[in-house]
């Protein structure tokens, strides 16, 4: 057995809270994954966290995610064995075993999903991901920015369906093919993305994001327990920026092409009384406008938090009347390069805006 | 090398003509596959025809087809190496080589497609298929009637896309998943369907349909050459039934969900003057009505032929003003059982009709 540090259930509770903030509205609530982990820990399973630096260059790493529309993920609960099956299907396809498991996105439920597979398969989870948050599409990763091979991908669903995208000419084709399969099985599926070598994870992975999510979640939970302002704790821990405080006055949502798309309108409270804020989302919050002016945009992390508890609110659970606070957190440097912005800048989401960071 | 009889180019020319008749309007024109075969034969490739009885029980047989909407198949020409790649991708997936190659449907272009793969891979073609004609959906086969395993399936396209449906809970799910992938790559793709053992082909395959198509094509070509009525030759060779002769007065077509659907209206000529005939199709002709009464329906083969040349007319090439003759040919017995009719009877195409054969 590896001697990497074992995650405690308390770490995982904090991970779930922190990953939901890093989800920037998407990735699905980690609460359901957390329920899975509580049960697996009660059954005696344990998961160890492996620093990316401990990977050998030729180790193979499984990159997993629950793919689909978050709204559907709320209705069709995930079975932890499903995620493990996506990994073993990939091992069968490659004819080779994995050293460890990592998430393609730390944000939302996918921050917890590798732990589900890891608990079943007795493999460590790598302390890294490929987004540093959540993004809606398969090519919106640091691995794509690094021009790594986009294939193969395995996809499984609870009916016993197993699909493989064995080869594609581009990341966009991987997104198209896998999305169509995902939509056909009900807009949610467990996937094992293109496997990565240890060398690739060390060069192109976004390191220590599992630890980051745990630290963030712990800051929120500690502030809650000690009756301090959890949002102040987030801003301090992550060096974030407060953008707006208000209440939700309008929300439109549609689940289309396997995504949850929509807009939310906020009316200012406290120092923002008299101002309005509007948010557009495709699973995750993509752009925010204050009084009609775009003030924050992807890849900066746009996090909408419950103004009292400091916990994240997803694009599928945002509702009329909620008191919310909008904060921005820093994007991983890999996405701030011109090539990074091609993949995840505002134009990648259909907004004709030049990226300007709130941290610039 | 096997000592099965080599197909001559003349056999293949006849096969193309006969397979088009057995296509019952669908399966795509075999002409493009024939062009491929002429080139491959000019390059020195040869294909041998293996009787199904020569298969050992544990031989593995590749079951191939070009999947999609025939109308698209007219525009995107098939590359013979594509079909061969679907077969080798399946060999890679199985970790096992194939003894021979067969078509899932003898009707239309898919009657010729296994020859393309066979020419490249130096394997014989089995004289059998799983439809005895063409059908639009993946579960409309004698293999499905025999409740054989519906998975896996490989799918390739000329861009280099390779998809695998590794496991499904039912034939219907195989149809759904593979159809979505097919539509996404442009509504046409080379596929290798669920592999069959020699024992399965001998028990559930429809035997000698390649020979049947060659015989049928040869009858038409001989009659043309000798200035006899090719349609009379078809009816005699295949013990078919003449249903209607007329001209096309209306045709509606739409390519939807990867299928070509529509209706054709005929006005009677000769002995049918004053009568009308209507045909409904989903890739293939499914039901025919004379003066409003359903007179012929799937699984009976409904063949629409050029009244002069006797050659088949596809649902994608049928056009206003054509002089056509509608004939029925006999369905393979496996589809006439109650279970067979569940898969390919009129209700499987959405028509609330009890099957009545014109040969009853």
XYZ file of C-alpha atoms in Angstrom:
720
model
C 0.000 0.000 0.000
C 1.162 3.532 -0.791
C 2.173 5.644 2.191
C 0.613 8.827 0.839
C -1.504 10.633 3.451
C -4.966 9.226 3.930
C -7.830 11.682 3.501
C -10.006 11.853 6.626
C -13.767 12.051 6.290
C -13.427 15.601 7.641
C -11.042 16.414 4.747
C -13.643 15.072 2.327
C -16.455 17.091 3.962
C -14.292 20.213 3.485
C -13.384 19.126 -0.064
C -17.090 18.957 -0.959
C -17.707 22.523 0.320
C -14.571 23.930 -1.340
C -15.074 22.126 -4.652
C -18.582 23.559 -4.876
C -17.131 27.109 -4.645
C -14.486 26.273 -7.294
C -17.306 24.896 -9.480
C -18.263 28.525 -10.315
C -21.884 27.401 -10.491
C -21.272 24.156 -12.373
C -19.852 20.706 -12.012
C -22.932 19.701 -10.037
C -23.332 19.774 -6.271
C -20.632 17.688 -4.539
C -23.163 16.791 -1.864
C -24.251 13.611 -3.638
C -20.646 12.497 -4.111
C -20.064 13.291 -0.446
C -22.966 10.999 0.537
C -21.291 8.252 -1.499
C -17.992 8.873 0.285
C -19.594 8.830 3.750
C -21.032 5.406 2.963
C -17.770 4.112 1.471
C -15.826 5.334 4.529
C -18.440 3.723 6.817
C -17.823 0.471 4.934
C -14.097 0.791 5.681
C -12.825 2.114 2.338
C -10.084 4.761 2.543
C -8.558 7.077 -0.078
C -4.996 8.401 -0.164
C -3.901 11.686 -1.765
C -0.803 11.486 -3.955
C 1.219 14.629 -4.756
C 1.686 14.939 -8.532
C 5.456 15.073 -7.980
C 5.351 11.474 -6.748
C 4.258 10.194 -10.178
C 6.882 8.447 -12.286
C 7.075 9.827 -15.818
C 5.648 6.655 -17.351
C 2.919 6.049 -14.765
C -0.551 6.058 -16.308
C -3.203 8.225 -14.651
C -6.973 7.828 -15.133
C -8.711 11.189 -15.593
C -12.353 10.872 -14.589
C -15.463 13.003 -14.560
C -19.185 12.785 -14.314
C -20.187 14.412 -17.603
C -23.485 16.126 -18.421
C -26.048 18.660 -17.324
C -25.889 19.484 -13.571
C -29.689 19.701 -13.363
C -29.946 16.077 -14.469
C -27.223 15.115 -11.997
C -29.545 16.292 -9.233
C -32.196 13.832 -10.347
C -30.202 10.773 -11.317
C -28.006 9.925 -8.337
C -24.578 8.558 -9.129
C -23.525 5.055 -8.180
C -19.895 5.022 -7.078
C -19.279 1.715 -8.888
C -20.214 3.424 -12.143
C -17.194 5.716 -12.007
C -14.960 2.766 -11.124
C -16.350 0.896 -14.150
C -15.404 3.779 -16.480
C -11.824 3.401 -15.207
C -11.644 -0.393 -15.585
C -13.221 -0.161 -19.064
C -10.373 2.177 -19.997
C -7.833 -0.250 -18.520
C -9.382 -3.027 -20.642
C -9.259 -0.817 -23.721
C -5.624 0.178 -23.148
C -4.547 -3.262 -22.000
C -2.701 -1.491 -19.159
C -3.396 -0.617 -15.510
C -3.522 2.831 -13.930
C -1.158 4.006 -11.183
C -3.609 6.607 -9.848
C -6.807 8.535 -10.522
C -7.394 12.249 -10.905
C -10.271 14.554 -11.738
C -10.463 16.485 -14.968
C -12.126 19.280 -12.962
C -11.824 20.000 -9.260
C -14.969 22.169 -9.353
C -18.293 20.757 -8.206
C -19.123 17.096 -7.903
C -16.219 16.161 -10.149
C -13.859 17.221 -7.371
C -15.179 14.214 -5.435
C -15.760 11.695 -8.260
C -12.158 10.394 -8.467
C -12.415 9.498 -4.781
C -15.390 7.228 -5.558
C -13.425 5.307 -8.156
C -10.288 5.340 -5.979
C -12.168 3.892 -2.981
C -13.409 0.947 -5.058
C -10.177 0.341 -6.918
C -7.688 0.902 -4.052
C -5.676 3.456 -6.027
C -4.530 6.900 -4.812
C -6.028 10.179 -6.039
C -3.599 12.666 -7.582
C -3.699 16.142 -5.988
C -4.302 17.934 -9.308
C -6.873 18.510 -12.025
C -6.957 20.015 -15.532
C -9.266 23.017 -14.971
C -8.671 24.407 -11.471
C -12.460 24.916 -11.425
C -15.276 23.535 -13.609
C -15.792 24.129 -17.329
C -18.614 22.841 -19.512
C -16.741 21.354 -22.480
C -14.209 18.574 -22.939
C -11.598 20.717 -24.682
C -11.576 23.359 -21.916
C -8.629 21.845 -20.062
C -4.962 22.525 -19.459
C -4.314 19.224 -21.275
C -5.946 20.631 -24.410
C -3.956 23.872 -24.017
C -0.870 21.618 -23.845
C -2.016 19.973 -27.092
C -2.015 16.507 -25.520
C -3.783 13.615 -27.245
C -7.573 14.004 -26.871
C -8.464 10.310 -27.130
C -9.570 7.737 -26.031
C -12.551 8.266 -23.733
C -14.782 5.688 -22.046
C -18.358 6.415 -21.030
C -20.617 4.249 -18.879
C -24.134 4.631 -17.546
C -26.113 2.765 -14.888
C -28.041 0.712 -17.504
C -24.814 -1.073 -18.390
C -24.044 0.971 -21.494
C -20.322 1.225 -22.276
C -19.107 3.495 -25.046
C -15.586 4.277 -26.219
C -14.426 7.158 -28.359
C -11.298 5.396 -29.552
C -9.863 8.105 -31.824
C -10.725 11.634 -32.933
C -8.949 14.228 -35.077
C -9.388 17.031 -32.503
C -10.572 17.991 -29.018
C -13.683 19.530 -30.553
C -14.558 16.168 -32.148
C -14.022 14.450 -28.790
C -16.450 16.941 -27.263
C -18.989 16.400 -30.080
C -18.905 12.589 -30.070
C -18.849 12.120 -26.307
C -21.524 14.786 -25.773
C -23.904 13.064 -28.196
C -23.448 9.735 -26.410
C -23.884 11.456 -23.058
C -27.108 13.167 -24.146
C -28.444 9.901 -25.555
C -28.020 8.062 -22.238
C -29.867 10.876 -20.445
C -27.433 13.835 -20.264
C -25.353 12.343 -17.454
C -22.648 9.667 -17.666
C -19.486 8.556 -15.882
C -16.457 9.080 -18.115
C -12.783 8.267 -18.087
C -11.078 10.820 -20.303
C -7.876 10.464 -22.300
C -5.330 8.807 -19.981
C -2.262 10.801 -19.008
C 1.292 9.794 -18.257
C 2.911 10.956 -15.049
C 5.109 13.254 -17.146
C 2.048 14.867 -18.740
C 0.324 15.410 -15.383
C 3.471 16.990 -13.942
C 3.931 19.287 -16.969
C 0.299 20.209 -17.795
C -1.853 19.313 -14.791
C -2.930 22.083 -12.422
C -1.237 21.015 -9.217
C -2.567 20.886 -5.662
C -6.167 21.779 -6.485
C -7.554 19.019 -4.248
C -5.604 20.554 -1.369
C -6.837 23.999 -2.435
C -10.466 22.859 -2.336
C -9.991 21.280 1.098
C -8.346 24.475 2.422
C -11.175 26.616 0.995
C -13.881 24.341 2.391
C -12.190 24.250 5.770
C -12.014 28.092 5.865
C -15.771 28.293 5.203
C -16.664 25.599 7.738
C -14.414 27.078 10.419
C -15.876 30.580 9.921
C -19.418 29.134 10.102
C -18.591 27.302 13.321
C -16.958 30.370 14.875
C -19.727 32.754 13.713
C -17.336 34.787 11.555
C -18.157 35.921 7.987
C -17.415 32.924 5.732
C -17.154 35.134 2.644
C -14.436 37.234 4.270
C -12.682 33.949 5.070
C -12.841 32.853 1.390
C -11.498 36.178 0.136
C -8.660 36.048 2.645
C -7.684 32.396 2.086
C -7.778 32.599 -1.720
C -6.885 36.282 -2.210
C -10.214 36.724 -3.999
C -12.181 39.828 -4.925
C -15.657 40.850 -3.781
C -17.760 41.952 -6.793
C -21.400 42.351 -5.779
C -23.946 41.637 -3.092
C -27.664 41.489 -3.815
C -30.704 39.286 -4.261
C -31.872 37.236 -7.205
C -34.768 38.915 -9.019
C -34.909 36.854 -12.204
C -33.555 33.541 -13.447
C -33.989 31.751 -16.784
C -32.662 28.257 -17.437
C -32.877 25.671 -20.196
C -31.277 22.266 -20.490
C -30.175 22.057 -24.104
C -27.602 19.979 -26.019
C -26.498 18.409 -22.749
C -25.834 21.790 -21.096
C -27.675 23.982 -18.634
C -27.769 27.474 -20.138
C -29.343 30.635 -18.784
C -29.131 34.051 -17.139
C -29.593 35.403 -13.622
C -30.404 38.991 -12.655
C -29.459 40.401 -9.226
C -30.625 43.586 -7.519
C -28.024 45.281 -5.290
C -28.097 45.269 -1.491
C -25.817 46.966 1.065
C -23.198 49.056 -0.763
C -24.668 47.989 -4.146
C -28.213 49.318 -3.569
C -29.457 50.887 -6.820
C -27.138 48.761 -8.970
C -27.936 45.648 -10.981
C -25.806 42.630 -11.812
C -26.441 40.059 -14.525
C -24.791 36.652 -14.922
C -24.756 34.387 -17.992
C -23.999 30.687 -17.643
C -23.356 27.509 -19.625
C -23.268 25.049 -16.700
C -20.777 27.491 -15.112
C -20.980 31.282 -14.767
C -19.254 32.704 -17.847
C -19.676 36.486 -17.762
C -20.981 39.047 -15.236
C -22.251 42.556 -16.077
C -22.679 45.349 -13.527
C -25.183 47.983 -14.682
C -24.779 46.686 -18.241
C -20.960 46.728 -18.271
C -19.034 43.425 -18.431
C -16.974 43.423 -15.248
C -15.909 39.794 -14.836
C -15.488 36.951 -17.296
C -14.056 33.477 -17.741
C -11.362 32.236 -17.075
C -11.545 34.293 -13.827
C -13.596 32.175 -11.429
C -17.045 33.733 -10.913
C -18.466 32.314 -7.689
C -21.996 33.007 -6.482
C -22.249 32.379 -2.736
C -25.024 32.331 -0.190
C -24.481 35.685 1.577
C -24.995 34.159 5.009
C -23.478 30.654 4.882
C -20.780 31.471 2.329
C -21.496 28.217 0.545
C -21.671 28.059 -3.241
C -24.913 28.156 -5.202
C -25.078 26.211 -8.448
C -26.608 27.433 -11.677
C -29.237 24.699 -11.286
C -30.237 25.711 -7.737
C -30.099 29.517 -7.964
C -33.615 30.822 -7.322
C -35.714 33.934 -6.960
C -35.193 35.870 -3.752
C -31.868 34.347 -2.702
C -29.408 36.704 -0.999
C -26.153 36.129 -2.820
C -22.621 37.478 -2.987
C -20.554 37.354 -6.172
C -16.815 36.941 -5.739
C -13.985 36.329 -8.205
C -11.094 33.953 -7.600
C -7.865 33.722 -9.593
C -7.593 31.521 -12.692
C -4.651 29.129 -13.084
C -1.871 30.868 -15.091
C -2.048 28.295 -17.941
C -5.423 29.768 -19.013
C -4.212 33.379 -19.039
C -1.877 32.865 -22.021
C -3.218 33.730 -25.506
C -3.503 30.011 -26.270
C -5.232 29.367 -22.941
C -7.752 32.120 -23.674
C -8.509 30.526 -27.054
C -9.847 27.556 -25.116
C -11.592 29.197 -22.148
C -11.714 32.966 -22.739
C -15.062 34.756 -23.238
C -15.058 34.117 -27.009
C -14.920 30.345 -26.396
C -18.360 30.842 -24.808
C -19.697 33.006 -27.624
C -19.146 36.454 -26.015
C -17.354 38.958 -28.219
C -15.288 40.413 -25.382
C -11.553 40.851 -24.875
C -10.593 39.140 -21.654
C -9.839 41.488 -18.813
C -9.079 39.967 -15.423
C -10.474 41.577 -12.282
C -7.026 40.855 -10.839
C -5.134 42.736 -13.587
C -4.971 -19.079 -49.251
C -8.491 -20.471 -49.036
C -9.672 -22.424 -52.058
C -13.179 -20.971 -51.999
C -14.350 -19.816 -55.439
C -13.053 -16.426 -56.483
C -15.675 -13.867 -57.440
C -15.137 -12.580 -60.982
C -15.627 -8.908 -61.730
C -18.666 -10.006 -63.753
C -20.080 -11.675 -60.611
C -19.579 -8.411 -58.742
C -21.239 -6.371 -61.506
C -24.251 -8.725 -61.227
C -24.102 -8.567 -57.417
C -24.380 -4.767 -57.557
C -27.495 -4.943 -59.750
C -29.124 -7.713 -57.700
C -28.287 -6.182 -54.316
C -29.935 -2.952 -55.406
C -33.205 -4.835 -56.070
C -32.954 -6.611 -52.693
C -32.362 -3.201 -51.094
C -36.136 -2.519 -51.443
C -35.312 1.140 -52.002
C -32.652 1.425 -49.287
C -29.155 0.403 -48.415
C -27.828 2.994 -50.839
C -26.927 2.446 -54.472
C -24.314 -0.306 -54.855
C -22.874 1.583 -57.806
C -20.341 3.449 -55.690
C -19.194 0.240 -54.007
C -18.950 -1.331 -57.457
C -16.653 1.491 -58.595
C -14.452 0.744 -55.593
C -14.386 -2.957 -56.521
C -13.510 -2.253 -60.165
C -10.509 -0.259 -58.983
C -9.480 -2.868 -56.409
C -9.738 -5.637 -59.022
C -7.727 -3.497 -61.472
C -5.063 -3.238 -58.763
C -4.955 -7.024 -58.522
C -7.055 -7.598 -55.395
C -9.389 -10.605 -55.493
C -12.235 -11.713 -53.201
C -13.345 -15.294 -52.479
C -16.861 -16.341 -51.486
C -17.084 -18.753 -48.551
C -20.195 -20.890 -48.030
C -21.483 -20.439 -44.453
C -21.258 -24.200 -43.982
C -17.474 -23.980 -44.300
C -17.213 -21.913 -41.093
C -15.942 -23.720 -38.005
C -18.206 -23.199 -34.975
C -15.622 -21.073 -33.182
C -14.508 -19.001 -36.176
C -15.107 -15.279 -35.678
C -16.905 -13.411 -38.456
C -16.861 -9.621 -38.936
C -20.310 -8.246 -39.784
C -19.942 -4.951 -41.629
C -22.162 -2.238 -43.001
C -22.089 1.309 -44.190
C -24.580 2.886 -41.782
C -26.630 6.039 -42.327
C -28.927 7.930 -44.662
C -28.704 6.760 -48.299
C -29.084 10.312 -49.592
C -25.906 11.301 -47.744
C -24.150 8.194 -49.075
C -24.693 9.611 -52.571
C -22.757 12.726 -51.649
C -19.962 11.417 -49.466
C -18.244 8.680 -51.428
C -16.950 5.745 -49.428
C -13.265 4.940 -49.183
C -12.743 1.175 -49.238
C -9.991 1.432 -46.596
C -12.549 2.922 -44.227
C -14.554 -0.293 -44.088
C -11.356 -2.288 -43.601
C -10.434 0.016 -40.707
C -13.774 -0.663 -38.975
C -12.871 -4.381 -39.105
C -9.323 -3.984 -37.789
C -10.540 -1.647 -35.023
C -12.894 -4.453 -33.953
C -10.017 -6.946 -34.051
C -8.003 -4.599 -31.823
C -10.941 -4.233 -29.463
C -11.540 -7.994 -29.256
C -7.872 -8.902 -29.206
C -8.724 -11.584 -31.784
C -8.637 -11.921 -35.569
C -11.540 -12.620 -37.913
C -11.817 -15.711 -40.122
C -14.098 -14.013 -42.668
C -16.307 -10.999 -43.357
C -20.021 -10.802 -44.058
C -22.611 -8.105 -44.609
C -25.347 -7.369 -42.112
C -27.600 -6.614 -45.090
C -27.293 -7.896 -48.624
C -29.579 -5.123 -49.911
C -28.101 -2.046 -51.547
C -24.545 -0.854 -51.178
C -24.068 -2.988 -48.075
C -24.223 -6.064 -50.290
C -20.897 -4.903 -51.716
C -19.246 -3.344 -48.631
C -17.849 -6.584 -47.161
C -16.023 -7.144 -50.452
C -14.207 -3.810 -49.984
C -12.930 -4.816 -46.563
C -12.221 -8.371 -47.761
C -10.141 -7.135 -50.704
C -7.924 -5.061 -48.393
C -7.645 -7.636 -45.636
C -7.299 -10.806 -47.778
C -10.182 -12.562 -46.010
C -13.100 -14.397 -47.663
C -16.673 -13.052 -47.720
C -19.329 -15.319 -46.222
C -22.263 -16.053 -48.570
C -24.913 -14.867 -46.079
C -26.317 -11.804 -44.373
C -28.700 -11.041 -41.503
C -31.568 -9.330 -43.357
C -31.950 -10.946 -46.785
C -32.626 -7.377 -47.974
C -32.036 -3.954 -46.371
C -33.628 -2.622 -43.191
C -33.127 0.802 -41.606
C -32.388 -0.089 -37.977
C -29.677 -2.067 -36.216
C -32.058 -4.419 -34.389
C -33.871 -5.448 -37.598
C -31.760 -8.547 -38.159
C -32.051 -12.315 -37.894
C -29.307 -12.080 -35.256
C -31.586 -9.908 -33.104
C -34.495 -12.313 -33.699
C -32.106 -15.049 -32.491
C -31.439 -12.943 -29.379
C -27.689 -12.902 -30.022
C -25.451 -10.422 -28.197
C -25.947 -6.933 -29.689
C -22.515 -5.551 -28.775
C -19.813 -4.440 -29.467
C -19.859 -2.179 -32.532
C -17.055 -0.140 -34.085
C -17.674 2.968 -36.161
C -15.147 4.876 -38.262
C -15.337 7.881 -40.544
C -12.940 9.361 -43.098
C -11.769 12.107 -40.688
C -10.112 9.447 -38.543
C -12.873 9.212 -35.946
C -13.117 5.797 -34.290
C -15.978 5.021 -31.922
C -16.841 1.843 -30.074
C -20.132 0.896 -28.473
C -18.580 -1.616 -26.089
C -21.714 -2.770 -24.253
C -25.454 -2.113 -24.299
C -28.411 -3.627 -22.453
C -30.456 -4.180 -25.658
C -30.515 -4.009 -29.455
C -32.582 -0.842 -29.219
C -29.827 0.800 -27.162
C -27.241 -0.309 -29.727
C -29.370 1.344 -32.402
C -29.742 4.532 -30.327
C -26.074 4.925 -29.400
C -24.605 4.015 -32.767
C -27.195 6.112 -34.629
C -26.307 9.221 -32.600
C -22.600 8.749 -33.332
C -23.388 8.135 -36.995
C -25.503 11.287 -37.259
C -22.793 13.327 -35.511
C -20.128 12.351 -38.052
C -22.460 13.319 -40.896
C -25.133 10.586 -41.121
C -22.845 8.072 -42.812
C -20.161 5.858 -41.242
C -18.438 2.514 -41.795
C -19.373 0.098 -39.024
C -18.372 -3.347 -37.859
C -21.334 -4.762 -35.950
C -21.354 -7.314 -33.144
C -18.998 -10.118 -34.217
C -20.505 -13.557 -34.774
C -19.127 -17.025 -34.271
C -19.311 -19.514 -37.100
C -21.955 -21.400 -35.110
C -24.100 -18.267 -34.850
C -23.828 -17.508 -38.557
C -24.798 -21.087 -39.433
C -27.771 -21.048 -37.024
C -29.085 -17.475 -37.460
C -27.549 -16.049 -40.643
C -29.649 -15.937 -43.797
C -27.670 -18.236 -46.065
C -26.675 -17.821 -49.710
C -27.949 -14.259 -50.131
C -24.776 -13.134 -51.918
C -25.387 -15.916 -54.439
C -29.054 -14.891 -54.615
C -28.130 -11.277 -55.404
C -25.679 -12.387 -58.097
C -28.323 -14.686 -59.633
C -30.902 -11.897 -59.593
C -28.502 -9.363 -61.083
C -27.429 -11.820 -63.742
C -31.078 -12.479 -64.716
C -31.656 -8.741 -65.153
C -28.455 -8.164 -67.102
C -29.045 -11.163 -69.368
C -32.614 -10.079 -70.141
C -31.377 -6.549 -70.909
C -28.725 -7.904 -73.247
C -31.179 -10.237 -74.996
C -33.927 -7.585 -75.202
C -36.321 -9.618 -73.057
C -38.399 -8.099 -70.231
C -36.069 -7.858 -67.217
C -38.986 -7.615 -64.792
C -40.432 -10.895 -66.061
C -36.963 -12.379 -65.542
C -36.893 -11.172 -61.928
C -40.348 -12.559 -61.176
C -39.403 -15.886 -62.711
C -35.987 -16.248 -61.058
C -37.175 -15.226 -57.612
C -40.791 -16.433 -57.773
C -41.889 -12.837 -57.133
C -45.239 -11.130 -57.527
C -46.117 -8.182 -59.774
C -48.078 -5.556 -57.803
C -48.411 -2.362 -59.831
C -47.162 -0.483 -62.850
C -47.409 3.282 -63.143
C -45.607 6.582 -63.008
C -44.476 8.687 -60.095
C -46.734 11.706 -59.576
C -45.599 12.886 -56.155
C -42.674 12.311 -53.838
C -41.870 13.776 -50.420
C -38.603 13.089 -48.628
C -36.868 14.311 -45.484
C -33.561 13.287 -43.963
C -34.247 13.132 -40.263
C -32.595 11.417 -37.281
C -30.170 9.728 -39.660
C -32.938 8.270 -41.823
C -34.511 9.156 -45.139
C -38.276 9.166 -44.588
C -41.062 9.942 -47.049
C -43.880 8.906 -49.338
C -44.282 8.315 -53.061
C -47.528 8.407 -55.034
C -47.927 6.473 -58.312
C -50.604 6.769 -60.987
C -51.485 3.518 -62.788
C -50.493 2.653 -66.356
C -51.307 -0.376 -68.523
C -53.661 -2.699 -66.600
C -53.605 -0.341 -63.607
C -54.936 2.755 -65.394
C -57.366 4.574 -63.064
C -55.752 3.138 -59.940
C -53.352 4.795 -57.527
C -50.537 3.334 -55.449
C -48.813 4.923 -52.491
C -45.545 3.872 -50.866
C -44.183 4.876 -47.459
C -40.490 4.524 -46.691
C -37.916 4.806 -43.884
C -34.764 4.322 -45.998
C -36.548 1.219 -47.400
C -40.122 0.842 -48.683
C -42.204 -0.234 -45.692
C -45.853 -0.316 -46.796
C -47.725 -0.008 -50.101
C -51.393 0.972 -50.504
C -53.435 0.408 -53.681
C -56.407 2.775 -53.896
C -56.098 3.416 -50.160
C -55.923 -0.254 -49.101
C -52.683 -1.647 -47.650
C -51.716 -4.414 -50.081
C -48.057 -5.074 -49.306
C -45.951 -4.526 -46.206
C -42.635 -5.356 -44.588
C -41.099 -7.943 -44.167
C -42.243 -8.835 -47.743
C -39.682 -7.193 -50.029
C -41.232 -4.198 -51.804
C -39.096 -3.461 -54.858
C -39.638 -0.442 -57.089
C -38.063 -1.045 -60.485
C -37.513 0.997 -63.612
C -40.237 -0.388 -65.909
C -37.870 -0.560 -68.885
C -34.446 -1.533 -67.507
C -35.766 -3.603 -64.592
C -33.146 -2.060 -62.355
C -34.015 -0.932 -58.844
C -34.792 2.644 -57.907
C -33.797 3.863 -54.455
C -35.920 5.973 -52.174
C -33.329 8.733 -52.572
C -33.427 8.717 -56.399
C -37.138 8.146 -57.055
C -38.427 11.207 -58.925
C -41.457 12.745 -60.571
C -42.440 11.224 -63.900
C -40.507 7.949 -63.611
C -42.185 4.847 -65.087
C -41.916 2.258 -62.372
C -43.066 -1.274 -61.581
C -43.663 -2.443 -58.037
C -42.944 -6.103 -57.325
C -42.846 -8.128 -54.137
C -40.225 -10.763 -53.334
C -40.366 -13.341 -50.550
C -39.061 -12.566 -47.072
C -36.690 -14.998 -45.335
C -38.744 -17.381 -43.123
C -37.032 -16.187 -39.911
C -38.915 -12.876 -40.179
C -42.336 -14.476 -40.682
C -42.494 -15.913 -37.148
C -44.328 -13.874 -34.477
C -40.962 -12.961 -32.957
C -39.557 -12.038 -36.364
C -42.549 -9.768 -37.021
C -41.950 -8.011 -33.692
C -38.647 -6.834 -35.157
C -39.557 -6.103 -38.782
C -43.342 -6.287 -39.170
C -45.364 -3.175 -40.043
C -45.762 -2.182 -36.371
C -41.951 -1.993 -36.008
C -42.203 0.862 -38.535
C -45.112 2.570 -36.794
C -47.954 1.214 -38.960
C -50.867 -0.263 -37.028
C -51.396 -3.137 -39.462
C -51.477 -6.909 -39.013
C -48.916 -8.420 -41.357
C -50.394 -10.165 -44.354
C -47.981 -11.505 -46.951
C -48.784 -11.156 -50.645
C -47.514 -14.741 -50.886
C -49.952 -16.108 -48.248
